[in-house]
Short mmCIF file of C-alpha atoms in Angstrom, two decimals:
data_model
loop_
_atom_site.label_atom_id
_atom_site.label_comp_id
_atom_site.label_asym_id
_atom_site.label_seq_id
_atom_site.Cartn_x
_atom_site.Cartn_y
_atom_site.Cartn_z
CA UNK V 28 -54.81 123.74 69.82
CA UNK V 29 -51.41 123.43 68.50
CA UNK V 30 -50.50 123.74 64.67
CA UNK V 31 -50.61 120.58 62.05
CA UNK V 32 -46.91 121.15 61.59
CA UNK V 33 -46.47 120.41 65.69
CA UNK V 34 -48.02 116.76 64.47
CA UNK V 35 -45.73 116.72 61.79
CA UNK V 36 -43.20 117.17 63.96
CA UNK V 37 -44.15 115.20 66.85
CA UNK V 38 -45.27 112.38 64.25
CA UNK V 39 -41.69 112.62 62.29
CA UNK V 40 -39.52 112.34 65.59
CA UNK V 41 -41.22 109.71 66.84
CA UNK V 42 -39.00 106.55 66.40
CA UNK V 43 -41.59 103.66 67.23
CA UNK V 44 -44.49 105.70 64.66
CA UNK V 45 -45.00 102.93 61.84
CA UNK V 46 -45.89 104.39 58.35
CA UNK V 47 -49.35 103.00 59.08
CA UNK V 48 -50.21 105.01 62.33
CA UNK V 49 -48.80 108.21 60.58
CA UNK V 50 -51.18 108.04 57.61
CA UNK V 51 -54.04 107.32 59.70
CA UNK V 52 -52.66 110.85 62.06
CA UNK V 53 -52.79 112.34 58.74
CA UNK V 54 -55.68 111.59 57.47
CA UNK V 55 -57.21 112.55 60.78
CA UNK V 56 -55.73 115.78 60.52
CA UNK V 57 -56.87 116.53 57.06
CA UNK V 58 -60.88 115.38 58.25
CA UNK V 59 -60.23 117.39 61.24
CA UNK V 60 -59.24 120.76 59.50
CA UNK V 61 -61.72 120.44 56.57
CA UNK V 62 -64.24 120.20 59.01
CA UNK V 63 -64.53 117.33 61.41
CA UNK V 64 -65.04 113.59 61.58
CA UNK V 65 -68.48 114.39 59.88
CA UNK V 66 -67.30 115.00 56.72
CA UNK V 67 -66.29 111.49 56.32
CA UNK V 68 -70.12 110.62 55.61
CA UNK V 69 -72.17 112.99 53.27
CA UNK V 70 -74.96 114.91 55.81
CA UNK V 71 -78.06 112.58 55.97
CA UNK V 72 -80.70 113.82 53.81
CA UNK V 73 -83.74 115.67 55.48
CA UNK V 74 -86.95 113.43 55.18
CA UNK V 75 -90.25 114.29 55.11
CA UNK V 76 -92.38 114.03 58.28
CA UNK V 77 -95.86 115.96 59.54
CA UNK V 78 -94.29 118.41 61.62
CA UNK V 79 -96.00 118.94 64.80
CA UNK V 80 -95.26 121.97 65.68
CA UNK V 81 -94.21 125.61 63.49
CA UNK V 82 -91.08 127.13 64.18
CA UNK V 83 -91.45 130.61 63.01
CA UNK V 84 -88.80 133.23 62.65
CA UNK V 85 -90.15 136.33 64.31
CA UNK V 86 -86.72 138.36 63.18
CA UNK V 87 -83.91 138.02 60.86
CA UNK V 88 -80.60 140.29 61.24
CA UNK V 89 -77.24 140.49 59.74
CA UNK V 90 -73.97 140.97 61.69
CA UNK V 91 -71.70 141.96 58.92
CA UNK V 92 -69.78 138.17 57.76
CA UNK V 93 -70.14 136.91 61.30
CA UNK V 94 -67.52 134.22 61.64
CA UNK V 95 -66.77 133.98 57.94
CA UNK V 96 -65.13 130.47 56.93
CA UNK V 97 -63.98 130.33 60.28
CA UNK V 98 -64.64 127.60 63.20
CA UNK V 99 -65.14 130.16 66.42
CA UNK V 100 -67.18 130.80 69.38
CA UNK V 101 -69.29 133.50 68.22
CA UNK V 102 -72.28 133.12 69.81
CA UNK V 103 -75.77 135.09 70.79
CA UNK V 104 -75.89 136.14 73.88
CA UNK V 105 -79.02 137.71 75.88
CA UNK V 106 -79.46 140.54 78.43
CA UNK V 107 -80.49 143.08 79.44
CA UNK V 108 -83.60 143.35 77.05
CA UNK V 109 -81.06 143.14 74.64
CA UNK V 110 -79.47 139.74 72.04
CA UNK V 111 -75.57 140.64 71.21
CA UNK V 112 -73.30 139.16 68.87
CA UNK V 113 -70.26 139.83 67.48
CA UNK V 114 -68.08 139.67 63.98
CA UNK V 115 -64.55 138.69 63.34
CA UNK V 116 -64.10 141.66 62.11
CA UNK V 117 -65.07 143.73 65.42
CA UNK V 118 -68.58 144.35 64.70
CA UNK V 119 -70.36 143.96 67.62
CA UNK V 120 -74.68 144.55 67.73
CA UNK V 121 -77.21 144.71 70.38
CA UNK V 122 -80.62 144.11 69.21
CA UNK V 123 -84.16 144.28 71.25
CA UNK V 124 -85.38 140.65 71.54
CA UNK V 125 -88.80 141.46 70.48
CA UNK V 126 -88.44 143.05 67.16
CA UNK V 127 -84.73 142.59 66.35
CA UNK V 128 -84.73 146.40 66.16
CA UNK V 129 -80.74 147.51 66.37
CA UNK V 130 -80.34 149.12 70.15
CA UNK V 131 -76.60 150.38 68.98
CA UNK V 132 -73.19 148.83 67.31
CA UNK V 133 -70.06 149.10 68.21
CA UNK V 134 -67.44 149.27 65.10
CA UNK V 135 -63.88 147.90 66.42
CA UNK V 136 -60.41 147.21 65.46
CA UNK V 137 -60.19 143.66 66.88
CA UNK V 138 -60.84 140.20 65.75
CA UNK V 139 -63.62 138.79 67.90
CA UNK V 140 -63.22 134.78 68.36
CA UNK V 141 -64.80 133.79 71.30
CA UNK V 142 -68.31 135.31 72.83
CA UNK V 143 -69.73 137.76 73.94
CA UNK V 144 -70.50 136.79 77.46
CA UNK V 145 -72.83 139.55 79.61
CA UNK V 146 -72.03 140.66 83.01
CA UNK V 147 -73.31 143.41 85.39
CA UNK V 148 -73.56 145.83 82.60
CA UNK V 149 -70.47 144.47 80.54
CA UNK V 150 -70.12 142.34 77.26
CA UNK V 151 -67.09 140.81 77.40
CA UNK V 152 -64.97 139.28 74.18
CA UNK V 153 -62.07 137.59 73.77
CA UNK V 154 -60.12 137.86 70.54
CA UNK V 155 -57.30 135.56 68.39
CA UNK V 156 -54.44 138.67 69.24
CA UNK V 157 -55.27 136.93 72.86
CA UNK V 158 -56.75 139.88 74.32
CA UNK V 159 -60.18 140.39 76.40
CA UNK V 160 -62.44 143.36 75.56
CA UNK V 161 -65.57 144.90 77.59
CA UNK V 162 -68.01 146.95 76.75
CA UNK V 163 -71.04 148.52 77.98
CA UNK V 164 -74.42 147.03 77.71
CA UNK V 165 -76.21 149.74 77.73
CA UNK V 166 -74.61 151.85 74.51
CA UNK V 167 -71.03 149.30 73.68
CA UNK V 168 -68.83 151.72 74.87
CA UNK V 169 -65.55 150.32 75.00
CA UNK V 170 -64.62 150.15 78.67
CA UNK V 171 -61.28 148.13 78.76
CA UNK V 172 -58.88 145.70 76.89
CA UNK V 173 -56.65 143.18 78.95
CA UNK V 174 -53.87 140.59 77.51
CA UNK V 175 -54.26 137.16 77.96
CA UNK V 176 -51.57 134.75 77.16
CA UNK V 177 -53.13 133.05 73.95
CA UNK V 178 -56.29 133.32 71.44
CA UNK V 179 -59.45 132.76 72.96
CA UNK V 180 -61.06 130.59 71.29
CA UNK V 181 -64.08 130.00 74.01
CA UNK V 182 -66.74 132.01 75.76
CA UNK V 183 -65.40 134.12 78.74
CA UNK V 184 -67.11 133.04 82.03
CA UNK V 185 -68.36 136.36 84.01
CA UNK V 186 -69.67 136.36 87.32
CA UNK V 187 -69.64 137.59 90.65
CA UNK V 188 -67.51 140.54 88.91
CA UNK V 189 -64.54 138.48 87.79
CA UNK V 190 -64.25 137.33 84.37
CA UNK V 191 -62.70 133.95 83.67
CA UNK V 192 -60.88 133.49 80.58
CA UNK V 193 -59.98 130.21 79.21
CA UNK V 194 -56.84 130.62 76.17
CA UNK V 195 -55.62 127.71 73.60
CA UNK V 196 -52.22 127.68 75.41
CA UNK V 197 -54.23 125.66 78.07
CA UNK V 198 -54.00 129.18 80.32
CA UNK V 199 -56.93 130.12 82.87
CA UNK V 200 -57.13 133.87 83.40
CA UNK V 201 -59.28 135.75 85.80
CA UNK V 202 -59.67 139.17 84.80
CA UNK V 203 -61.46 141.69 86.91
CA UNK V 204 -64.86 142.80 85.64
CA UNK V 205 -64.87 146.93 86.22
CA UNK V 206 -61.45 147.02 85.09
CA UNK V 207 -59.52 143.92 83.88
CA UNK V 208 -56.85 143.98 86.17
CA UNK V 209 -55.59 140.77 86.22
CA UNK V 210 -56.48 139.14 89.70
CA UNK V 211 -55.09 135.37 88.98
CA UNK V 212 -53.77 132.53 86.76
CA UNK V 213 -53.39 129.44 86.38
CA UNK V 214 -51.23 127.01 84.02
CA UNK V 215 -50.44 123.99 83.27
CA UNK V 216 -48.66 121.85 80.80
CA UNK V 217 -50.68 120.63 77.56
CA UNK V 218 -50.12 117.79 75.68
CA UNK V 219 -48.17 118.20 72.10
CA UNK V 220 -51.63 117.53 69.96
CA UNK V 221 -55.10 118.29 70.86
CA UNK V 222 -57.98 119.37 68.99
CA UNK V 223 -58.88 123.29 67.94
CA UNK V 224 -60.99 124.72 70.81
CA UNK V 225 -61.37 124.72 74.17
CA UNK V 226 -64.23 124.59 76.36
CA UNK V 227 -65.86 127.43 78.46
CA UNK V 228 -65.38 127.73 81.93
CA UNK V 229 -67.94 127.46 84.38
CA UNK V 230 -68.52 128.42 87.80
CA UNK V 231 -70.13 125.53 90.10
CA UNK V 232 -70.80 127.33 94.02
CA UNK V 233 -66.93 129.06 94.46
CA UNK V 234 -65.22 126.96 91.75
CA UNK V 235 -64.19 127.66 88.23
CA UNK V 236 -64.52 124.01 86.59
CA UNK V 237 -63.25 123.72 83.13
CA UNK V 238 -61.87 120.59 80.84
CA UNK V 239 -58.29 120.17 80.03
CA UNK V 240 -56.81 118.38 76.84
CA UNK V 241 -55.50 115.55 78.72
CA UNK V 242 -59.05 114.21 79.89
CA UNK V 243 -58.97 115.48 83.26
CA UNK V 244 -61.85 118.08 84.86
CA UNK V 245 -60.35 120.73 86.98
CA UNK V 246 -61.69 122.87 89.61
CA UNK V 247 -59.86 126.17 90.95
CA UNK V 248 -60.95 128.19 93.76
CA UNK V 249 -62.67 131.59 92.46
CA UNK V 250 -61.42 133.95 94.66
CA UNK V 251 -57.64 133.13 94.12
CA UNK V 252 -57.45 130.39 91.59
CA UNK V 253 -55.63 127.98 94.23
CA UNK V 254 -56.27 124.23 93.03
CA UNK V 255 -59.56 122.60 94.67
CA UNK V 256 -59.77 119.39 92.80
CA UNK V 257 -58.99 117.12 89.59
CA UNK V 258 -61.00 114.49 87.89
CA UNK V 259 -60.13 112.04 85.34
CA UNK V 260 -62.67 112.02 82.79
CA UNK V 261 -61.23 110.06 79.53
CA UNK V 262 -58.24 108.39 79.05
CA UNK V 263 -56.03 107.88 75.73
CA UNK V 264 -56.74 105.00 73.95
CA UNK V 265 -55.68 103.47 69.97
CA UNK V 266 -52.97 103.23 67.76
CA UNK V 267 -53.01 106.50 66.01
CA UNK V 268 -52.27 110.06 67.34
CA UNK V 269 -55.78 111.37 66.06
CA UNK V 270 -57.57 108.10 68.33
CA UNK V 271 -55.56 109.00 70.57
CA UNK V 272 -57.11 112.90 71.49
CA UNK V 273 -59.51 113.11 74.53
CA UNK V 274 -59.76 116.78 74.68
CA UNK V 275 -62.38 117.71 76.99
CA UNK V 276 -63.15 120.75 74.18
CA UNK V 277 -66.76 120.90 74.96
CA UNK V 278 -68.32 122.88 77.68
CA UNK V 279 -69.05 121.11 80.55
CA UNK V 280 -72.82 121.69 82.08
CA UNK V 281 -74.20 121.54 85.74
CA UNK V 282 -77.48 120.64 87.84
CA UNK V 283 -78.26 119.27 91.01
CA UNK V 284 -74.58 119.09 92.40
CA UNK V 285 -73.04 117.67 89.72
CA UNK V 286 -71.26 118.23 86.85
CA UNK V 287 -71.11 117.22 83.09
CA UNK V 288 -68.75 116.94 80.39
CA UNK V 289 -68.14 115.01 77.39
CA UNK V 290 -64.75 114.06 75.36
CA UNK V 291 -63.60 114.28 71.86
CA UNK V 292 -62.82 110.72 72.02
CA UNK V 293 -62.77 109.06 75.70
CA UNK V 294 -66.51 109.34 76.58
CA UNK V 295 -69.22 111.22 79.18
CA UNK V 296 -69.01 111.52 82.54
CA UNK V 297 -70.33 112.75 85.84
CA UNK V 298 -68.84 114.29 88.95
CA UNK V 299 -69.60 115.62 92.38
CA UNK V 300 -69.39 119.46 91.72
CA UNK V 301 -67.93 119.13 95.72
CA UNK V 302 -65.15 117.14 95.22
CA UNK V 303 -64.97 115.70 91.63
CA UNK V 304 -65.52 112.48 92.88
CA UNK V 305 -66.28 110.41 89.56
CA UNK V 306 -69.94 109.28 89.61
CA UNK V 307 -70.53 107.52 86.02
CA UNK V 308 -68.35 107.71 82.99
CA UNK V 309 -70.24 106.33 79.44
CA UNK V 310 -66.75 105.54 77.33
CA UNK V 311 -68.93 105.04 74.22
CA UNK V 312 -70.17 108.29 73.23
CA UNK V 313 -68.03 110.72 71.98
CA UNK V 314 -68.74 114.61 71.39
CA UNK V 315 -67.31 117.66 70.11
CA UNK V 316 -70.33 119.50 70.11
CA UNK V 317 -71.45 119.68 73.41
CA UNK V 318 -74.34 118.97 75.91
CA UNK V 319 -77.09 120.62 77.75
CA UNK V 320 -79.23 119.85 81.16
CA UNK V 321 -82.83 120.99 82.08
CA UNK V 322 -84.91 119.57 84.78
CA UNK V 323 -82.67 116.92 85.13
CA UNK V 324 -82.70 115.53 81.89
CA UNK V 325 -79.72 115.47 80.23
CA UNK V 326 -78.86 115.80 76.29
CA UNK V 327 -76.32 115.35 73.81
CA UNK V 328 -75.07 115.88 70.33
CA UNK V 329 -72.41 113.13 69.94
CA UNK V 330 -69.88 113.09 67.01
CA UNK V 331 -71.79 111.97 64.01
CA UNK V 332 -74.55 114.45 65.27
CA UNK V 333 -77.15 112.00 66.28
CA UNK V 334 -78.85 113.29 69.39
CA UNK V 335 -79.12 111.51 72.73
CA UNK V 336 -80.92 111.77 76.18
CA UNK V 337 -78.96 110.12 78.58
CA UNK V 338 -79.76 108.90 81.78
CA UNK V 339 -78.35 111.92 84.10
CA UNK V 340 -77.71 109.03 87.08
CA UNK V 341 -75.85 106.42 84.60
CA UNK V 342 -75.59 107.45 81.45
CA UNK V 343 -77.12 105.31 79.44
CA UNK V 344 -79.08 106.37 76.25
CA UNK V 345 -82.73 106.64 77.01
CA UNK V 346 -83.66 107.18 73.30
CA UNK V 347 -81.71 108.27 70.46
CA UNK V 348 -82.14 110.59 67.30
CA UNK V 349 -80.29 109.21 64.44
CA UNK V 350 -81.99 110.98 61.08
CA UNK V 351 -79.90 113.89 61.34
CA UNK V 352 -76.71 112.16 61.41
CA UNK V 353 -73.37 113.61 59.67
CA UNK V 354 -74.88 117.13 59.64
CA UNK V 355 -72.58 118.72 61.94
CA UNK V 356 -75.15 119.50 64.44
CA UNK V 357 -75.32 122.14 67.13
CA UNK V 358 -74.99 121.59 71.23
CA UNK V 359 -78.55 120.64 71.91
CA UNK V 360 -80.75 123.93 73.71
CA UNK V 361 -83.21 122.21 76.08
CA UNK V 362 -86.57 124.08 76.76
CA UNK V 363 -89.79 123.01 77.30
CA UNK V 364 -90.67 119.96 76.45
CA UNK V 365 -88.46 120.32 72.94
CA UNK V 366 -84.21 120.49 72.19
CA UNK V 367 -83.39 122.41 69.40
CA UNK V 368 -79.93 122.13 67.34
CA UNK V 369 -78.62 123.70 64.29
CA UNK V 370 -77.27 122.48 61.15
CA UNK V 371 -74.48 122.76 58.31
CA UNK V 372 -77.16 123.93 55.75
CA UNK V 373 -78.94 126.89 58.14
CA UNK V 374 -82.24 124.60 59.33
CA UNK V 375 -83.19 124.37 62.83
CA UNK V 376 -84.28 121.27 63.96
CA UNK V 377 -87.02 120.57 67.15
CA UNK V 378 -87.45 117.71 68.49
CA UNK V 379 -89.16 116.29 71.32
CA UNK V 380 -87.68 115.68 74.71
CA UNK V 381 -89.33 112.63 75.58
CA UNK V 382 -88.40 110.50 72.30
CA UNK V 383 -86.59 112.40 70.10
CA UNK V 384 -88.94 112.54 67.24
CA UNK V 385 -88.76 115.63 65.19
CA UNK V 386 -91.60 118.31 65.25
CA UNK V 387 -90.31 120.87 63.61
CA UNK V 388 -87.85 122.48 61.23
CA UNK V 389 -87.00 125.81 60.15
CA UNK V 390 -83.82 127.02 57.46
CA UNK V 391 -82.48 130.71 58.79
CA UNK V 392 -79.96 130.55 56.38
CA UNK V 393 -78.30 128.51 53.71
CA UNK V 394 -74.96 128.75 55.65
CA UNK V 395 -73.50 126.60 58.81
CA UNK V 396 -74.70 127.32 62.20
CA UNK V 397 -71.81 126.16 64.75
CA UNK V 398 -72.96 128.00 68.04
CA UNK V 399 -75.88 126.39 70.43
CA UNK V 400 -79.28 127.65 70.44
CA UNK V 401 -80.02 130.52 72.97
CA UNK V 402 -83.42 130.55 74.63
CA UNK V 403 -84.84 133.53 76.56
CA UNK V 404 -88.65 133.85 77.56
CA UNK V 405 -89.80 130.85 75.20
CA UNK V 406 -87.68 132.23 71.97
CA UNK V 407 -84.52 130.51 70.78
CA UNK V 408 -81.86 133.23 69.23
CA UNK V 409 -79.57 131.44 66.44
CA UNK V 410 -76.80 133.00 65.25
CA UNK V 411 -74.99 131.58 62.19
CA UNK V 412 -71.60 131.37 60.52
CA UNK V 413 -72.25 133.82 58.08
CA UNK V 414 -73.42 137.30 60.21
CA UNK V 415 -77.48 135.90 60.25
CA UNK V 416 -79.22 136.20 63.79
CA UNK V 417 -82.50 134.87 64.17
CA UNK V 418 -85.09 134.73 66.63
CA UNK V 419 -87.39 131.95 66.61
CA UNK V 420 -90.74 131.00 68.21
CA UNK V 421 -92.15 127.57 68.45
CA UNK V 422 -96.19 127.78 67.96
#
């Protein structure tokens, strides 16, 4: 979250930093900002298989340049009868899921970086000015703005009519939902360097659980953002700055009591949503991508983008999907008996729950998709880099 020259800094003002460990920081930052550890390996060519399954594209939109060149956390989101996304550029579109048929747009001054999350009527947005915007579901009238203290560079959490707001200066902000009156914060020191991003917040029974850069999972009461409980999740390890990051930057997913999370570079692990008592921790994955839970099983898209079930009691790989590796894949969307992800060249990929093997494959677009599959009534909703949202149905 803070700016290369902060490394710079950091890295020139450190006395004991050899030469060495500065050009390996450096040469993690440049990876890092032209796109991630995946660009140090081409993408993995797609190979030819029988699919077993079609993956057809029911409806094709565009929302003006979407994200544009730019890493965010634009995403689809569904309600309402309705799939909403949002530009950088303040363009923000409701369409009917069935058709893809335009319901209304909303033509803004702000620059949309993180959502839209749905409430009780409400889309909510966050921006990089560090502001939170709502509008109405049912036409996008603008209904309020609030300030937050940084860019928002994750999905706003809404529910139980607050909405929780997580900023890059490390900031939590709940927000209320009818009017954005601020009704508490929360802050806390973040360390010097840390990756672009944060995670979402979630809320697990009357907590608001959300990663931190320094490793650690924290819970805050709901209702008045008091601290409930703190759980170390990865710790710093290596020689260099960059091997050194453990930002907890992806967002963390719950079932069954407990919660799960995965690290930039200090592993996967488990707690007890009532106490964060540490149940398993897997120090050899690593993801920046993110993970997703149905029925107990437990999937993840790990740093060279090969795909993963892990065993939701240990954490150890139960089988593991390795031909799409280095194309910058998508937080896995469980449903069914399938996970979907999305790729750097517009192809969406399903594969089966059970093994892993891949059954189908579709290309939306020839452009990046970076947010995680939506599915809604047995369709997944993409929504790419460039503007293009999709809906999909697997036959």
């Amino acid at each position: 979250m803070r700016f290369i020259w902060a490394l710079l800094i950091a890295i020139g003002l450190s006395g004991c930093a050899s030469m060495e460990s500065t050009g390996e920081a450096l040469e993690g930052i440049k990876d890092y900002f032209l796109g991630g550890e995946d660009n140090a390996e081409p993408p993995t060519p797609l190979a030819e298989y029988t699919p077993e399954r079609d993956v057809e594209i029911l409806w094709k939109e565009s929302v003006d340049e979407g994200a544009g060149e730019k890493a965010l956390k634009l995403v689809p989101a569904v309600g309402g009868g309705k799939v909403v996304a949002a530009a950088i550029d303040g363009l923000v579109e409701a369409h009917r899921l069935a058709d893809g048929e335009l319901s209304w747009e909303a033509e803004t001054e702000y620059h949309f970086s993180g959502g839209p999350s749905i409430g009780e009527g409400t889309v909510i947005l966050g921006t990089s000015d560090a502001e939170v915007v709502a509008l109405r579901l049912e036409n996008g009238e603008k209904l309020w703005a609030a300030s937050v203290p940084g860019e928002v560079l994750s999905v706003p959490a809404v529910v139980r009519g607050a909405v929780i707001v997580r900023c890059t200066d490390g900031s939590i902000t709940a927000l209320n939902e009818k009017t954005g009156a601020k009704m508490w914060s929360y802050e806390r020191s973040v360390p010097t360097l840390s990756v672009r991003g944060t995670g979402a917040p979630i809320v697990v029974e009357d907590n608001v659980v959300f990663g931190e850069d320094n490793g650690k999972l924290i819970a805050l009461a709901l209702s008045d953002g008091k601290f409930s409980w703190e759980a170390s999740i990865s710790m710093a390890k290596g020689r260099s700055e960059i091997e050194r990051l453990v930002d907890l930057d992806v967002d963390p997913v719950a079932e069954g009591g407990v919660i799960y999370v995965a690290s930039y570079h200090g592993g996967v692990g488990a707690v007890a949503e009532l106490d964060g008592y540490l149940l398993w921790r897997n120090e050899q994955l690593s993801s920046s991508s993110g993970l997703s839970i149905s029925d107990r099983r437990l999937f993840l898209t790990d740093s060279d983008s090969n795909v993963l079930q892990l065993d939701d009691r240990s954490g150890v790989a139960l089988w593991k999907q390795k031909e799409l590796q280095y194309r910058k894949l998508t937080a896995p969307a469980a449903f069914d008996n399938y996970v979907a992800v999305g790729d750097l060249e517009g192809y969406v990929h399903l594969l089966s729950n059970s093994d892993g093997r891949q059954m189908g494959r579709v290309q939306v677009t020839d452009g990046p998709i970076d947010a995680r599959p939506v599915v809604a009534d047995g369709t997944v909703f993409v929504y790419a880099r460039d503007g293009t949202l999709a809906a999909l149905k697997v036959r």
